[in-house]
């Protein structure tokens, strides 16, 4: 009997794949990831598409950082989460994508007993939320500009 993953489990698997390559600072090797993580067809397609669009996603996400921040300063795990979420925004409702990214962040960076807003983990949630909301706004703006160009 084959095991069926939930959407969140699939997202987590993809985050694991991306995390490995972010941590090792290596390009995503789709064939290796397929074998190592036993990816299903949908996960394989997604990892492959993220690998093909990696430069675009990284450059676009990096453009939204505060000018004092760089891609390499962000935790490899957070980078993996936002890469996956940014890619998903092209096919899934952005509110769902952002919520899922925050929930996955919470799995790996659990709350402290202290006030969530002031802890490092609270800042991770806010960072992921803020960055992905900005990414969504940017994509909407670009789509509107492209539509305007097409009408000319």
Short mmCIF file of C-alpha atoms in Angstrom, two decimals:
data_model
loop_
_atom_site.label_atom_id
_atom_site.label_comp_id
_atom_site.label_asym_id
_atom_site.label_seq_id
_atom_site.Cartn_x
_atom_site.Cartn_y
_atom_site.Cartn_z
CA UNK A 1 0.00 0.00 0.00
CA UNK A 2 1.43 3.36 -1.04
CA UNK A 3 1.66 6.13 1.50
CA UNK A 4 -0.10 9.34 0.46
CA UNK A 5 1.46 12.56 1.71
CA UNK A 6 -0.58 15.58 2.70
CA UNK A 7 0.17 18.85 0.92
CA UNK A 8 2.01 20.08 3.99
CA UNK A 9 4.11 16.91 4.11
CA UNK A 10 5.01 17.43 0.45
CA UNK A 11 5.94 21.05 1.15
CA UNK A 12 8.12 19.93 4.05
CA UNK A 13 9.83 17.34 1.84
CA UNK A 14 10.57 20.02 -0.76
CA UNK A 15 11.84 22.37 1.95
CA UNK A 16 14.19 19.56 3.09
CA UNK A 17 15.53 19.20 -0.45
CA UNK A 18 16.03 22.95 -0.87
CA UNK A 19 17.56 23.25 2.60
CA UNK A 20 20.22 20.67 1.77
CA UNK A 21 21.35 22.56 -1.30
CA UNK A 22 21.12 25.96 0.40
CA UNK A 23 23.18 24.67 3.32
CA UNK A 24 25.81 23.14 1.04
CA UNK A 25 25.68 26.19 -1.26
CA UNK A 26 25.34 23.90 -4.28
CA UNK A 27 22.98 23.97 -7.25
CA UNK A 28 19.94 21.75 -6.89
CA UNK A 29 20.64 18.29 -8.31
CA UNK A 30 17.18 17.05 -9.27
CA UNK A 31 18.21 13.44 -9.96
CA UNK A 32 20.06 13.16 -6.66
CA UNK A 33 17.12 14.72 -4.78
CA UNK A 34 14.71 12.29 -6.44
CA UNK A 35 16.70 9.30 -5.24
CA UNK A 36 17.63 10.61 -1.80
CA UNK A 37 14.19 11.91 -0.82
CA UNK A 38 12.02 9.44 -2.76
CA UNK A 39 10.09 12.29 -4.32
CA UNK A 40 6.71 11.59 -5.87
CA UNK A 41 5.92 12.85 -9.38
CA UNK A 42 4.46 16.15 -8.18
CA UNK A 43 7.37 16.85 -5.82
CA UNK A 44 9.89 15.99 -8.53
CA UNK A 45 8.21 18.39 -10.96
CA UNK A 46 8.19 21.13 -8.35
CA UNK A 47 11.85 20.66 -7.35
CA UNK A 48 12.80 20.61 -11.03
CA UNK A 49 10.86 23.83 -11.71
CA UNK A 50 12.38 25.55 -8.67
CA UNK A 51 15.86 24.48 -9.85
CA UNK A 52 15.17 25.94 -13.32
CA UNK A 53 13.84 29.20 -11.86
CA UNK A 54 16.26 29.39 -8.94
CA UNK A 55 18.19 32.46 -10.16
CA UNK A 56 15.01 34.40 -10.83
CA UNK A 57 13.46 33.47 -7.46
CA UNK A 58 16.66 34.26 -5.54
CA UNK A 59 17.21 37.58 -7.32
CA UNK A 60 13.59 38.65 -6.90
CA UNK A 61 13.42 37.66 -3.23
CA UNK A 62 16.81 39.28 -2.54
CA UNK A 63 15.62 42.53 -4.11
CA UNK A 64 13.00 42.74 -1.35
CA UNK A 65 15.50 42.55 1.51
CA UNK A 66 16.53 45.55 3.53
CA UNK A 67 19.62 47.05 1.85
CA UNK A 68 21.78 45.87 4.78
CA UNK A 69 20.80 42.22 4.24
CA UNK A 70 22.07 39.73 1.72
CA UNK A 71 20.86 36.28 0.66
CA UNK A 72 23.76 34.54 2.40
CA UNK A 73 22.94 36.16 5.75
CA UNK A 74 19.53 34.50 5.86
CA UNK A 75 19.30 31.07 7.48
CA UNK A 76 19.48 28.31 4.83
CA UNK A 77 16.27 26.85 6.27
CA UNK A 78 14.42 30.17 5.95
CA UNK A 79 15.76 30.51 2.39
CA UNK A 80 14.40 27.04 1.58
CA UNK A 81 10.99 27.93 3.02
CA UNK A 82 10.71 31.22 1.11
CA UNK A 83 11.98 29.71 -2.16
CA UNK A 84 9.30 27.04 -2.02
CA UNK A 85 6.59 29.53 -1.06
CA UNK A 86 7.58 32.06 -3.73
CA UNK A 87 7.37 29.35 -6.37
CA UNK A 88 4.00 28.12 -5.08
CA UNK A 89 2.48 31.59 -5.38
CA UNK A 90 2.24 31.10 -9.13
CA UNK A 91 -0.19 28.20 -8.74
CA UNK A 92 -1.81 28.41 -5.30
CA UNK A 93 -3.76 31.17 -3.52
CA UNK A 94 -1.07 33.46 -1.99
CA UNK A 95 -2.81 33.70 1.41
CA UNK A 96 -2.64 29.91 1.70
CA UNK A 97 0.99 29.85 0.59
CA UNK A 98 2.02 32.52 3.10
CA UNK A 99 0.11 30.83 5.93
CA UNK A 100 1.70 27.45 5.12
CA UNK A 101 5.17 29.00 4.99
CA UNK A 102 4.63 30.55 8.43
CA UNK A 103 3.33 27.25 9.83
CA UNK A 104 6.35 25.38 8.44
CA UNK A 105 8.62 28.04 9.94
CA UNK A 106 6.92 27.44 13.29
CA UNK A 107 7.63 23.70 13.01
CA UNK A 108 11.35 24.38 12.80
CA UNK A 109 11.53 27.45 15.03
CA UNK A 110 9.12 26.78 17.91
CA UNK A 111 7.83 29.57 20.13
CA UNK A 112 9.65 30.61 23.25
CA UNK A 113 7.78 31.11 26.50
CA UNK A 114 8.39 34.85 26.09
CA UNK A 115 6.50 37.31 23.96
CA UNK A 116 6.49 35.91 20.40
CA UNK A 117 7.06 39.31 18.79
CA UNK A 118 10.36 39.98 20.55
CA UNK A 119 12.02 36.57 20.31
CA UNK A 120 14.26 35.47 17.46
CA UNK A 121 11.64 32.93 16.38
CA UNK A 122 8.94 35.59 16.41
CA UNK A 123 11.14 37.65 14.14
CA UNK A 124 11.51 34.67 11.77
CA UNK A 125 7.72 34.42 11.43
CA UNK A 126 7.44 38.15 10.80
CA UNK A 127 10.30 38.07 8.29
CA UNK A 128 8.77 35.18 6.31
CA UNK A 129 5.33 36.83 6.37
CA UNK A 130 6.60 40.27 5.40
CA UNK A 131 8.91 39.03 2.66
CA UNK A 132 6.28 36.81 1.06
CA UNK A 133 3.63 39.55 1.21
CA UNK A 134 6.09 41.90 -0.51
CA UNK A 135 6.87 39.22 -3.10
CA UNK A 136 3.17 38.78 -3.80
CA UNK A 137 2.65 42.54 -4.18
CA UNK A 138 5.62 42.70 -6.55
CA UNK A 139 4.27 39.89 -8.73
CA UNK A 140 0.83 41.53 -8.87
CA UNK A 141 2.43 44.84 -9.86
CA UNK A 142 4.49 43.13 -12.57
CA UNK A 143 1.44 41.27 -13.90
CA UNK A 144 -0.52 44.52 -14.08
CA UNK A 145 2.33 46.21 -15.94
CA UNK A 146 2.55 43.32 -18.41
CA UNK A 147 -1.21 43.42 -19.03
CA UNK A 148 -0.99 47.15 -19.62
CA UNK A 149 1.83 46.60 -22.15
CA UNK A 150 -0.16 43.86 -23.91
CA UNK A 151 -3.12 46.22 -24.39
CA UNK A 152 -0.99 48.80 -26.21
#
